[in-house]
JSON list of C-alpha atoms in Angstrom, two decimals:
[
{"chain": "A", "resi": 548, "resn": "MET", "atom": "CA", "xyz": [-80.42, 24.64, 111.42]},
{"chain": "A", "resi": 549, "resn": "SER", "atom": "CA", "xyz": [-81.92, 25.58, 108.58]},
{"chain": "A", "resi": 550, "resn": "GLU", "atom": "CA", "xyz": [-82.92, 22.90, 105.63]},
{"chain": "A", "resi": 551, "resn": "VAL", "atom": "CA", "xyz": [-80.92, 24.17, 102.15]},
{"chain": "A", "resi": 552, "resn": "PHE", "atom": "CA", "xyz": [-82.50, 23.08, 98.92]},
{"chain": "A", "resi": 553, "resn": "GLY", "atom": "CA", "xyz": [-80.29, 21.98, 96.49]},
{"chain": "A", "resi": 554, "resn": "LEU", "atom": "CA", "xyz": [-81.89, 23.28, 92.61]},
{"chain": "A", "resi": 555, "resn": "ILE", "atom": "CA", "xyz": [-80.69, 22.21, 89.69]},
{"chain": "A", "resi": 556, "resn": "GLY", "atom": "CA", "xyz": [-81.61, 22.80, 85.80]},
{"chain": "A", "resi": 557, "resn": "ALA", "atom": "CA", "xyz": [-79.54, 21.57, 83.01]},
{"chain": "A", "resi": 558, "resn": "MET", "atom": "CA", "xyz": [-79.89, 24.61, 80.53]},
{"chain": "A", "resi": 559, "resn": "ASP", "atom": "CA", "xyz": [-79.90, 28.90, 81.31]},
{"chain": "A", "resi": 560, "resn": "GLU", "atom": "CA", "xyz": [-83.54, 28.43, 80.67]},
{"chain": "A", "resi": 561, "resn": "GLU", "atom": "CA", "xyz": [-84.32, 26.10, 83.66]},
{"chain": "A", "resi": 562, "resn": "ILE", "atom": "CA", "xyz": [-82.85, 28.82, 86.08]},
{"chain": "A", "resi": 563, "resn": "LYS", "atom": "CA", "xyz": [-83.75, 31.49, 85.22]},
{"chain": "A", "resi": 564, "resn": "LEU", "atom": "CA", "xyz": [-86.82, 32.21, 86.85]},
{"chain": "A", "resi": 565, "resn": "LEU", "atom": "CA", "xyz": [-85.57, 30.73, 90.03]},
{"chain": "A", "resi": 566, "resn": "LEU", "atom": "CA", "xyz": [-82.77, 32.70, 89.35]},
{"chain": "A", "resi": 567, "resn": "GLU", "atom": "CA", "xyz": [-84.48, 36.04, 89.01]},
{"chain": "A", "resi": 568, "resn": "SER", "atom": "CA", "xyz": [-86.71, 34.97, 92.61]},
{"chain": "A", "resi": 569, "resn": "MET", "atom": "CA", "xyz": [-83.25, 34.08, 94.27]},
{"chain": "A", "resi": 570, "resn": "ASP", "atom": "CA", "xyz": [-82.27, 37.26, 97.55]},
{"chain": "A", "resi": 571, "resn": "ASN", "atom": "CA", "xyz": [-79.52, 37.54, 98.74]},
{"chain": "A", "resi": 572, "resn": "ARG", "atom": "CA", "xyz": [-77.68, 36.00, 96.24]},
{"chain": "A", "resi": 573, "resn": "VAL", "atom": "CA", "xyz": [-73.86, 35.07, 96.34]},
{"chain": "A", "resi": 574, "resn": "THR", "atom": "CA", "xyz": [-72.49, 33.26, 93.31]},
{"chain": "A", "resi": 575, "resn": "THR", "atom": "CA", "xyz": [-69.98, 30.58, 93.78]},
{"chain": "A", "resi": 576, "resn": "VAL", "atom": "CA", "xyz": [-67.42, 29.14, 91.06]},
{"chain": "A", "resi": 577, "resn": "LYS", "atom": "CA", "xyz": [-66.40, 25.91, 91.36]},
{"chain": "A", "resi": 578, "resn": "ALA", "atom": "CA", "xyz": [-64.98, 22.91, 88.66]},
{"chain": "A", "resi": 579, "resn": "GLY", "atom": "CA", "xyz": [-66.11, 26.10, 86.20]},
{"chain": "A", "resi": 580, "resn": "ILE", "atom": "CA", "xyz": [-70.04, 25.50, 87.36]},
{"chain": "A", "resi": 581, "resn": "LYS", "atom": "CA", "xyz": [-71.64, 28.85, 89.17]},
{"chain": "A", "resi": 582, "resn": "TYR", "atom": "CA", "xyz": [-73.22, 27.91, 92.41]},
{"chain": "A", "resi": 583, "resn": "TYR", "atom": "CA", "xyz": [-75.96, 31.13, 93.61]},
{"chain": "A", "resi": 584, "resn": "THR", "atom": "CA", "xyz": [-76.43, 30.95, 97.05]},
{"chain": "A", "resi": 585, "resn": "GLY", "atom": "CA", "xyz": [-79.32, 32.53, 98.80]},
{"chain": "A", "resi": 586, "resn": "THR", "atom": "CA", "xyz": [-83.02, 32.01, 99.72]},
{"chain": "A", "resi": 587, "resn": "VAL", "atom": "CA", "xyz": [-85.64, 31.24, 96.84]},
{"chain": "A", "resi": 588, "resn": "PHE", "atom": "CA", "xyz": [-89.41, 31.41, 98.23]},
{"chain": "A", "resi": 589, "resn": "GLY", "atom": "CA", "xyz": [-88.13, 31.83, 101.92]},
{"chain": "A", "resi": 590, "resn": "LYS", "atom": "CA", "xyz": [-85.86, 29.11, 102.05]},
{"chain": "A", "resi": 591, "resn": "SER", "atom": "CA", "xyz": [-82.25, 28.75, 101.96]},
{"chain": "A", "resi": 592, "resn": "ALA", "atom": "CA", "xyz": [-81.33, 26.97, 98.26]},
{"chain": "A", "resi": 593, "resn": "VAL", "atom": "CA", "xyz": [-78.18, 26.80, 96.36]},
{"chain": "A", "resi": 594, "resn": "LEU", "atom": "CA", "xyz": [-79.24, 26.74, 93.09]},
{"chain": "A", "resi": 595, "resn": "CYS", "atom": "CA", "xyz": [-77.02, 25.97, 89.46]},
{"chain": "A", "resi": 596, "resn": "LYS", "atom": "CA", "xyz": [-77.08, 24.89, 86.05]},
{"chain": "A", "resi": 597, "resn": "SER", "atom": "CA", "xyz": [-75.74, 21.30, 85.77]},
{"chain": "A", "resi": 598, "resn": "GLY", "atom": "CA", "xyz": [-74.81, 22.05, 81.82]},
{"chain": "A", "resi": 599, "resn": "VAL", "atom": "CA", "xyz": [-75.87, 19.18, 79.48]},
{"chain": "A", "resi": 600, "resn": "GLY", "atom": "CA", "xyz": [-75.66, 15.20, 79.63]},
{"chain": "A", "resi": 601, "resn": "LYS", "atom": "CA", "xyz": [-74.47, 12.98, 82.70]},
{"chain": "A", "resi": 602, "resn": "VAL", "atom": "CA", "xyz": [-71.29, 13.46, 83.22]},
{"chain": "A", "resi": 603, "resn": "ASN", "atom": "CA", "xyz": [-72.09, 17.47, 83.90]},
{"chain": "A", "resi": 604, "resn": "ALA", "atom": "CA", "xyz": [-75.25, 16.61, 85.96]},
{"chain": "A", "resi": 605, "resn": "ALA", "atom": "CA", "xyz": [-73.09, 14.07, 88.39]},
{"chain": "A", "resi": 606, "resn": "VAL", "atom": "CA", "xyz": [-70.46, 16.36, 88.57]},
{"chain": "A", "resi": 607, "resn": "THR", "atom": "CA", "xyz": [-72.50, 19.51, 89.83]},
{"chain": "A", "resi": 608, "resn": "THR", "atom": "CA", "xyz": [-74.40, 16.82, 92.52]},
{"chain": "A", "resi": 609, "resn": "GLN", "atom": "CA", "xyz": [-71.54, 16.07, 93.88]},
{"chain": "A", "resi": 610, "resn": "ILE", "atom": "CA", "xyz": [-69.84, 19.35, 94.63]},
{"chain": "A", "resi": 611, "resn": "LEU", "atom": "CA", "xyz": [-73.04, 20.78, 95.73]},
{"chain": "A", "resi": 612, "resn": "LEU", "atom": "CA", "xyz": [-73.70, 17.73, 98.84]},
{"chain": "A", "resi": 613, "resn": "ASP", "atom": "CA", "xyz": [-70.13, 18.13, 99.03]},
{"chain": "A", "resi": 614, "resn": "SER", "atom": "CA", "xyz": [-69.31, 22.14, 99.42]},
{"chain": "A", "resi": 615, "resn": "PHE", "atom": "CA", "xyz": [-73.08, 23.50, 99.83]},
{"chain": "A", "resi": 616, "resn": "GLY", "atom": "CA", "xyz": [-74.55, 20.52, 102.64]},
{"chain": "A", "resi": 617, "resn": "VAL", "atom": "CA", "xyz": [-77.78, 20.24, 100.96]},
{"chain": "A", "resi": 618, "resn": "SER", "atom": "CA", "xyz": [-80.17, 18.28, 102.41]},
{"chain": "A", "resi": 619, "resn": "ARG", "atom": "CA", "xyz": [-82.80, 17.50, 99.42]},
{"chain": "A", "resi": 620, "resn": "VAL", "atom": "CA", "xyz": [-82.28, 18.05, 95.76]},
{"chain": "A", "resi": 621, "resn": "LEU", "atom": "CA", "xyz": [-84.53, 19.27, 93.22]},
{"chain": "A", "resi": 622, "resn": "PHE", "atom": "CA", "xyz": [-84.25, 18.76, 89.46]},
{"chain": "A", "resi": 623, "resn": "THR", "atom": "CA", "xyz": [-86.19, 20.61, 87.05]},
{"chain": "A", "resi": 624, "resn": "GLY", "atom": "CA", "xyz": [-86.56, 20.89, 83.49]},
{"chain": "A", "resi": 625, "resn": "VAL", "atom": "CA", "xyz": [-87.69, 19.75, 79.71]},
{"chain": "A", "resi": 626, "resn": "ALA", "atom": "CA", "xyz": [-87.66, 16.26, 78.33]},
{"chain": "A", "resi": 627, "resn": "GLY", "atom": "CA", "xyz": [-89.22, 14.22, 75.62]},
{"chain": "A", "resi": 628, "resn": "ALA", "atom": "CA", "xyz": [-92.21, 12.51, 76.16]},
{"chain": "A", "resi": 629, "resn": "VAL", "atom": "CA", "xyz": [-91.97, 8.18, 75.95]},
{"chain": "A", "resi": 630, "resn": "HIS", "atom": "CA", "xyz": [-95.43, 7.40, 77.63]},
{"chain": "A", "resi": 631, "resn": "PRO", "atom": "CA", "xyz": [-98.23, 7.69, 74.56]},
{"chain": "A", "resi": 632, "resn": "GLY", "atom": "CA", "xyz": [-100.34, 9.52, 77.05]},
{"chain": "A", "resi": 633, "resn": "LEU", "atom": "CA", "xyz": [-98.09, 12.23, 77.66]},
{"chain": "A", "resi": 634, "resn": "ASN", "atom": "CA", "xyz": [-98.49, 15.56, 75.40]},
{"chain": "A", "resi": 635, "resn": "ILE", "atom": "CA", "xyz": [-96.43, 18.90, 75.07]},
{"chain": "A", "resi": 636, "resn": "GLY", "atom": "CA", "xyz": [-96.70, 20.59, 78.55]},
{"chain": "A", "resi": 637, "resn": "ASP", "atom": "CA", "xyz": [-97.49, 17.82, 80.86]},
{"chain": "A", "resi": 638, "resn": "ILE", "atom": "CA", "xyz": [-95.05, 17.15, 83.85]},
{"chain": "A", "resi": 639, "resn": "VAL", "atom": "CA", "xyz": [-93.34, 13.87, 84.85]},
{"chain": "A", "resi": 640, "resn": "ILE", "atom": "CA", "xyz": [-92.61, 13.18, 88.40]},
{"chain": "A", "resi": 641, "resn": "SER", "atom": "CA", "xyz": [-90.10, 10.85, 88.44]},
{"chain": "A", "resi": 642, "resn": "SER", "atom": "CA", "xyz": [-91.01, 7.55, 90.43]},
{"chain": "A", "resi": 643, "resn": "GLN", "atom": "CA", "xyz": [-87.32, 6.11, 89.53]},
{"chain": "A", "resi": 644, "resn": "CYS", "atom": "CA", "xyz": [-84.58, 7.12, 87.11]},
{"chain": "A", "resi": 645, "resn": "ILE", "atom": "CA", "xyz": [-82.58, 4.72, 84.79]},
{"chain": "A", "resi": 646, "resn": "GLN", "atom": "CA", "xyz": [-79.60, 5.47, 82.32]},
{"chain": "A", "resi": 647, "resn": "HIS", "atom": "CA", "xyz": [-80.97, 4.01, 79.01]},
{"chain": "A", "resi": 648, "resn": "ASP", "atom": "CA", "xyz": [-77.92, 4.07, 77.80]},
{"chain": "A", "resi": 649, "resn": "MET", "atom": "CA", "xyz": [-76.26, 1.62, 79.94]},
{"chain": "A", "resi": 650, "resn": "ASP", "atom": "CA", "xyz": [-76.35, -1.49, 78.01]},
{"chain": "A", "resi": 651, "resn": "VAL", "atom": "CA", "xyz": [-74.43, -4.45, 78.86]},
{"chain": "A", "resi": 652, "resn": "SER", "atom": "CA", "xyz": [-77.04, -6.74, 77.15]},
{"chain": "A", "resi": 653, "resn": "ALA", "atom": "CA", "xyz": [-74.38, -8.72, 75.09]},
{"chain": "A", "resi": 654, "resn": "LEU", "atom": "CA", "xyz": [-72.90, -9.93, 78.52]},
{"chain": "A", "resi": 655, "resn": "GLY", "atom": "CA", "xyz": [-76.52, -10.74, 79.28]},
{"chain": "A", "resi": 656, "resn": "TYR", "atom": "CA", "xyz": [-77.69, -8.15, 81.35]},
{"chain": "A", "resi": 657, "resn": "PRO", "atom": "CA", "xyz": [-80.57, -5.68, 80.88]},
{"chain": "A", "resi": 658, "resn": "ARG", "atom": "CA", "xyz": [-80.89, -2.56, 79.34]},
{"chain": "A", "resi": 659, "resn": "GLY", "atom": "CA", "xyz": [-80.64, -0.45, 82.53]},
{"chain": "A", "resi": 660, "resn": "VAL", "atom": "CA", "xyz": [-79.00, -2.14, 84.55]},
{"chain": "A", "resi": 661, "resn": "ILE", "atom": "CA", "xyz": [-75.49, -1.45, 85.81]},
{"chain": "A", "resi": 662, "resn": "PRO", "atom": "CA", "xyz": [-73.08, -4.63, 86.13]},
{"chain": "A", "resi": 663, "resn": "TYR", "atom": "CA", "xyz": [-71.87, -5.42, 89.79]},
{"chain": "A", "resi": 664, "resn": "GLN", "atom": "CA", "xyz": [-73.97, -2.89, 91.37]},
{"chain": "A", "resi": 665, "resn": "GLU", "atom": "CA", "xyz": [-77.61, -3.82, 93.60]},
{"chain": "A", "resi": 666, "resn": "ILE", "atom": "CA", "xyz": [-79.38, -0.90, 92.37]},
{"chain": "A", "resi": 667, "resn": "SER", "atom": "CA", "xyz": [-79.99, 0.13, 88.77]},
{"chain": "A", "resi": 668, "resn": "ALA", "atom": "CA", "xyz": [-83.05, 2.02, 88.97]},
{"chain": "A", "resi": 669, "resn": "PHE", "atom": "CA", "xyz": [-82.63, 4.71, 91.58]},
{"chain": "A", "resi": 670, "resn": "PRO", "atom": "CA", "xyz": [-86.35, 5.65, 93.49]},
{"chain": "A", "resi": 671, "resn": "ALA", "atom": "CA", "xyz": [-87.35, 9.36, 94.08]},
{"chain": "A", "resi": 672, "resn": "ASP", "atom": "CA", "xyz": [-88.50, 10.19, 97.68]},
{"chain": "A", "resi": 673, "resn": "GLN", "atom": "CA", "xyz": [-91.55, 9.76, 98.22]},
{"chain": "A", "resi": 674, "resn": "THR", "atom": "CA", "xyz": [-92.67, 12.89, 100.01]},
{"chain": "A", "resi": 675, "resn": "LEU", "atom": "CA", "xyz": [-90.82, 15.36, 97.09]},
{"chain": "A", "resi": 676, "resn": "VAL", "atom": "CA", "xyz": [-92.94, 13.06, 94.97]},
{"chain": "A", "resi": 677, "resn": "GLN", "atom": "CA", "xyz": [-96.16, 13.20, 96.78]},
{"chain": "A", "resi": 678, "resn": "LEU", "atom": "CA", "xyz": [-95.39, 16.96, 97.15]},
{"chain": "A", "resi": 679, "resn": "ALA", "atom": "CA", "xyz": [-94.76, 17.10, 93.32]},
{"chain": "A", "resi": 680, "resn": "GLU", "atom": "CA", "xyz": [-98.45, 15.56, 92.89]},
{"chain": "A", "resi": 681, "resn": "GLN", "atom": "CA", "xyz": [-100.46, 17.50, 94.85]},
{"chain": "A", "resi": 682, "resn": "ALA", "atom": "CA", "xyz": [-98.55, 20.92, 93.39]},
{"chain": "A", "resi": 683, "resn": "CYS", "atom": "CA", "xyz": [-99.72, 19.67, 90.02]},
{"chain": "A", "resi": 684, "resn": "HIS", "atom": "CA", "xyz": [-103.31, 19.15, 91.20]},
{"chain": "A", "resi": 685, "resn": "ASP", "atom": "CA", "xyz": [-103.60, 22.21, 92.87]},
{"chain": "A", "resi": 686, "resn": "LEU", "atom": "CA", "xyz": [-102.53, 24.27, 89.83]},
{"chain": "A", "resi": 687, "resn": "LYS", "atom": "CA", "xyz": [-104.38, 21.77, 87.52]},
{"chain": "A", "resi": 688, "resn": "GLN", "atom": "CA", "xyz": [-101.35, 21.02, 85.72]},
{"chain": "A", "resi": 689, "resn": "GLN", "atom": "CA", "xyz": [-101.40, 17.30, 83.69]},
{"chain": "A", "resi": 690, "resn": "SER", "atom": "CA", "xyz": [-98.52, 14.97, 85.32]},
{"chain": "A", "resi": 691, "resn": "MET", "atom": "CA", "xyz": [-97.73, 11.74, 85.57]},
{"chain": "A", "resi": 692, "resn": "THR", "atom": "CA", "xyz": [-95.54, 9.68, 88.20]},
{"chain": "A", "resi": 693, "resn": "GLY", "atom": "CA", "xyz": [-93.29, 7.37, 85.84]},
{"chain": "A", "resi": 694, "resn": "VAL", "atom": "CA", "xyz": [-89.77, 6.18, 85.55]},
{"chain": "A", "resi": 695, "resn": "VAL", "atom": "CA", "xyz": [-87.77, 9.03, 83.76]},
{"chain": "A", "resi": 696, "resn": "LEU", "atom": "CA", "xyz": [-85.19, 7.65, 81.27]},
{"chain": "A", "resi": 697, "resn": "SER", "atom": "CA", "xyz": [-81.55, 9.26, 80.83]},
{"chain": "A", "resi": 698, "resn": "GLY", "atom": "CA", "xyz": [-78.78, 8.71, 78.59]},
{"chain": "A", "resi": 699, "resn": "ASP", "atom": "CA", "xyz": [-76.27, 10.80, 76.60]},
{"chain": "A", "resi": 700, "resn": "GLN", "atom": "CA", "xyz": [-77.97, 11.15, 73.86]},
{"chain": "A", "resi": 701, "resn": "PHE", "atom": "CA", "xyz": [-81.05, 13.17, 72.26]},
{"chain": "A", "resi": 702, "resn": "ILE", "atom": "CA", "xyz": [-83.90, 10.67, 71.08]},
{"chain": "A", "resi": 703, "resn": "ALA", "atom": "CA", "xyz": [-86.14, 11.84, 68.32]},
{"chain": "A", "resi": 704, "resn": "SER", "atom": "CA", "xyz": [-86.96, 8.30, 66.99]},
{"chain": "A", "resi": 705, "resn": "ALA", "atom": "CA", "xyz": [-90.21, 6.49, 67.12]},
{"chain": "A", "resi": 706, "resn": "GLU", "atom": "CA", "xyz": [-88.43, 3.47, 67.09]},
{"chain": "A", "resi": 707, "resn": "LEU", "atom": "CA", "xyz": [-86.48, 3.93, 69.72]},
{"chain": "A", "resi": 708, "resn": "VAL", "atom": "CA", "xyz": [-89.30, 5.72, 72.03]},
{"chain": "A", "resi": 709, "resn": "ALA", "atom": "CA", "xyz": [-91.07, 2.43, 71.19]},
{"chain": "A", "resi": 710, "resn": "LYS", "atom": "CA", "xyz": [-88.71, 0.30, 72.35]},
{"chain": "A", "resi": 711, "resn": "LEU", "atom": "CA", "xyz": [-87.30, 2.52, 75.67]},
{"chain": "A", "resi": 712, "resn": "ARG", "atom": "CA", "xyz": [-91.32, 2.52, 76.12]},
{"chain": "A", "resi": 713, "resn": "LEU", "atom": "CA", "xyz": [-91.43, -1.26, 76.03]},
{"chain": "A", "resi": 714, "resn": "GLU", "atom": "CA", "xyz": [-87.95, -2.41, 77.63]},
{"chain": "A", "resi": 715, "resn": "LEU", "atom": "CA", "xyz": [-87.67, 0.29, 80.58]},
{"chain": "A", "resi": 716, "resn": "ASN", "atom": "CA", "xyz": [-91.29, 1.04, 81.09]},
{"chain": "A", "resi": 717, "resn": "GLY", "atom": "CA", "xyz": [-90.48, 4.73, 80.93]},
{"chain": "A", "resi": 718, "resn": "ALA", "atom": "CA", "xyz": [-92.44, 8.08, 81.06]},
{"chain": "A", "resi": 719, "resn": "CYS", "atom": "CA", "xyz": [-89.62, 10.08, 79.53]},
{"chain": "A", "resi": 720, "resn": "ALA", "atom": "CA", "xyz": [-86.73, 10.89, 78.11]},
{"chain": "A", "resi": 721, "resn": "GLU", "atom": "CA", "xyz": [-83.52, 13.22, 78.72]},
{"chain": "A", "resi": 722, "resn": "MET", "atom": "CA", "xyz": [-79.98, 13.64, 79.44]},
{"chain": "A", "resi": 723, "resn": "GLU", "atom": "CA", "xyz": [-79.60, 14.62, 82.79]},
{"chain": "A", "resi": 724, "resn": "GLY", "atom": "CA", "xyz": [-81.66, 12.48, 85.44]},
{"chain": "A", "resi": 725, "resn": "ALA", "atom": "CA", "xyz": [-80.64, 9.22, 86.58]},
{"chain": "A", "resi": 726, "resn": "ALA", "atom": "CA", "xyz": [-76.94, 10.44, 87.06]},
{"chain": "A", "resi": 727, "resn": "VAL", "atom": "CA", "xyz": [-78.48, 13.44, 89.70]},
{"chain": "A", "resi": 728, "resn": "ALA", "atom": "CA", "xyz": [-80.64, 10.54, 91.05]},
{"chain": "A", "resi": 729, "resn": "GLN", "atom": "CA", "xyz": [-77.57, 8.05, 91.33]},
{"chain": "A", "resi": 730, "resn": "VAL", "atom": "CA", "xyz": [-74.83, 10.48, 93.21]},
{"chain": "A", "resi": 731, "resn": "CYS", "atom": "CA", "xyz": [-77.67, 11.56, 95.69]},
{"chain": "A", "resi": 732, "resn": "PHE", "atom": "CA", "xyz": [-78.70, 7.78, 96.24]},
{"chain": "A", "resi": 733, "resn": "MET", "atom": "CA", "xyz": [-75.36, 6.93, 96.84]},
{"chain": "A", "resi": 734, "resn": "ASN", "atom": "CA", "xyz": [-75.06, 10.26, 99.56]},
{"chain": "A", "resi": 735, "resn": "GLU", "atom": "CA", "xyz": [-78.64, 9.13, 100.97]},
{"chain": "A", "resi": 736, "resn": "ILE", "atom": "CA", "xyz": [-79.67, 12.44, 99.60]},
{"chain": "A", "resi": 737, "resn": "PRO", "atom": "CA", "xyz": [-83.70, 12.45, 99.13]},
{"chain": "A", "resi": 738, "resn": "PHE", "atom": "CA", "xyz": [-84.66, 13.99, 95.39]},
{"chain": "A", "resi": 739, "resn": "VAL", "atom": "CA", "xyz": [-86.94, 14.03, 93.05]},
{"chain": "A", "resi": 740, "resn": "ILE", "atom": "CA", "xyz": [-86.68, 15.12, 89.03]},
{"chain": "A", "resi": 741, "resn": "LEU", "atom": "CA", "xyz": [-89.50, 17.40, 88.13]},
{"chain": "A", "resi": 742, "resn": "ARG", "atom": "CA", "xyz": [-89.93, 17.16, 84.00]},
{"chain": "A", "resi": 743, "resn": "SER", "atom": "CA", "xyz": [-91.93, 19.32, 81.48]},
{"chain": "A", "resi": 744, "resn": "MET", "atom": "CA", "xyz": [-92.31, 17.48, 78.54]},
{"chain": "A", "resi": 745, "resn": "SER", "atom": "CA", "xyz": [-91.75, 20.05, 75.16]},
{"chain": "A", "resi": 746, "resn": "ASP", "atom": "CA", "xyz": [-91.50, 17.27, 72.60]},
{"chain": "A", "resi": 747, "resn": "LYS", "atom": "CA", "xyz": [-92.71, 14.06, 71.93]},
{"chain": "A", "resi": 748, "resn": "ALA", "atom": "CA", "xyz": [-89.00, 12.54, 71.21]},
{"chain": "A", "resi": 749, "resn": "ASP", "atom": "CA", "xyz": [-90.57, 10.95, 67.86]},
{"chain": "A", "resi": 750, "resn": "GLY", "atom": "CA", "xyz": [-88.65, 13.33, 65.46]},
{"chain": "A", "resi": 751, "resn": "SER", "atom": "CA", "xyz": [-91.13, 16.01, 65.48]},
{"chain": "A", "resi": 752, "resn": "ALA", "atom": "CA", "xyz": [-88.30, 17.41, 68.20]},
{"chain": "A", "resi": 753, "resn": "ASN", "atom": "CA", "xyz": [-86.21, 20.04, 65.71]},
{"chain": "A", "resi": 754, "resn": "VAL", "atom": "CA", "xyz": [-89.85, 21.45, 64.69]},
{"chain": "A", "resi": 755, "resn": "ASN", "atom": "CA", "xyz": [-91.32, 22.46, 68.41]},
{"chain": "A", "resi": 756, "resn": "TYR", "atom": "CA", "xyz": [-88.20, 22.00, 71.02]},
{"chain": "A", "resi": 757, "resn": "HIS", "atom": "CA", "xyz": [-86.92, 25.62, 71.17]},
{"chain": "A", "resi": 758, "resn": "GLU", "atom": "CA", "xyz": [-90.94, 26.93, 70.89]},
{"chain": "A", "resi": 759, "resn": "PHE", "atom": "CA", "xyz": [-91.50, 25.49, 73.94]},
{"chain": "A", "resi": 760, "resn": "THR", "atom": "CA", "xyz": [-88.22, 25.18, 76.05]},
{"chain": "A", "resi": 761, "resn": "VAL", "atom": "CA", "xyz": [-89.40, 28.14, 77.50]},
{"chain": "A", "resi": 762, "resn": "GLU", "atom": "CA", "xyz": [-92.98, 27.73, 78.24]},
{"chain": "A", "resi": 763, "resn": "ALA", "atom": "CA", "xyz": [-92.27, 24.32, 79.76]},
{"chain": "A", "resi": 764, "resn": "SER", "atom": "CA", "xyz": [-89.44, 25.63, 82.10]},
{"chain": "A", "resi": 765, "resn": "GLU", "atom": "CA", "xyz": [-92.13, 28.27, 82.75]},
{"chain": "A", "resi": 766, "resn": "ARG", "atom": "CA", "xyz": [-94.65, 24.97, 84.45]},
{"chain": "A", "resi": 767, "resn": "SER", "atom": "CA", "xyz": [-91.69, 23.91, 86.12]},
{"chain": "A", "resi": 768, "resn": "HIS", "atom": "CA", "xyz": [-90.98, 26.88, 87.81]},
{"chain": "A", "resi": 769, "resn": "ALA", "atom": "CA", "xyz": [-94.66, 27.26, 88.98]},
{"chain": "A", "resi": 770, "resn": "ILE", "atom": "CA", "xyz": [-94.90, 23.50, 90.38]},
{"chain": "A", "resi": 771, "resn": "LEU", "atom": "CA", "xyz": [-91.25, 24.17, 92.26]},
{"chain": "A", "resi": 772, "resn": "GLU", "atom": "CA", "xyz": [-92.46, 27.80, 93.66]},
{"chain": "A", "resi": 773, "resn": "TYR", "atom": "CA", "xyz": [-95.65, 26.04, 95.04]},
{"chain": "A", "resi": 774, "resn": "MET", "atom": "CA", "xyz": [-93.10, 22.96, 96.77]},
{"chain": "A", "resi": 775, "resn": "LEU", "atom": "CA", "xyz": [-90.60, 25.18, 98.20]},
{"chain": "A", "resi": 776, "resn": "LYS", "atom": "CA", "xyz": [-93.26, 27.44, 100.02]},
{"chain": "A", "resi": 777, "resn": "ALA", "atom": "CA", "xyz": [-94.81, 23.98, 101.48]},
{"chain": "A", "resi": 778, "resn": "MET", "atom": "CA", "xyz": [-91.98, 22.87, 102.71]}
]
């Protein structure tokens, strides 16, 4: 039985190129989410758009696993840079994912820790991480493997960026990755999150976010193409 890859993006721009690359496409709607089943770069795949935010991402991912039997999940999209060494257009490959807005510090828990749970930082699959690193190297794409931070807020504050860097060692900030990661972890499904930097998450985002979203999505798409063809 051939492996089925789950491919997720948060927005239309992030799945548009993959949708155009899909052959033998069949559309299924579950919980209002469109799931496209077909072949992408010679691989059986299910493609979907999660929508924005952790709840949307979690629901989308669980349905993807339960209803379509995918064996690996790759999430692609854009993010705001938190690590000072990242520039617009660079790629972050997830080493692990943390919910930065999980904050129970009033009860003595460090930021990002989910109370009464053994794991709060969800590790990406090393094979997928290494393949993504190889893709970036061969495509001459600047990249960094690091912690992807997720929360239900658009980060546009240099002060908050500095805090997320200090407290959680974050590489980038976005709104879905840790939810996808937690669902995959709970279901023992390998995953990796790929994020292309569309802004610096420091307040200049409203100037350049939309301008760079399409370009950033194209960079992520090229990496995903490389990875799928290599697997």
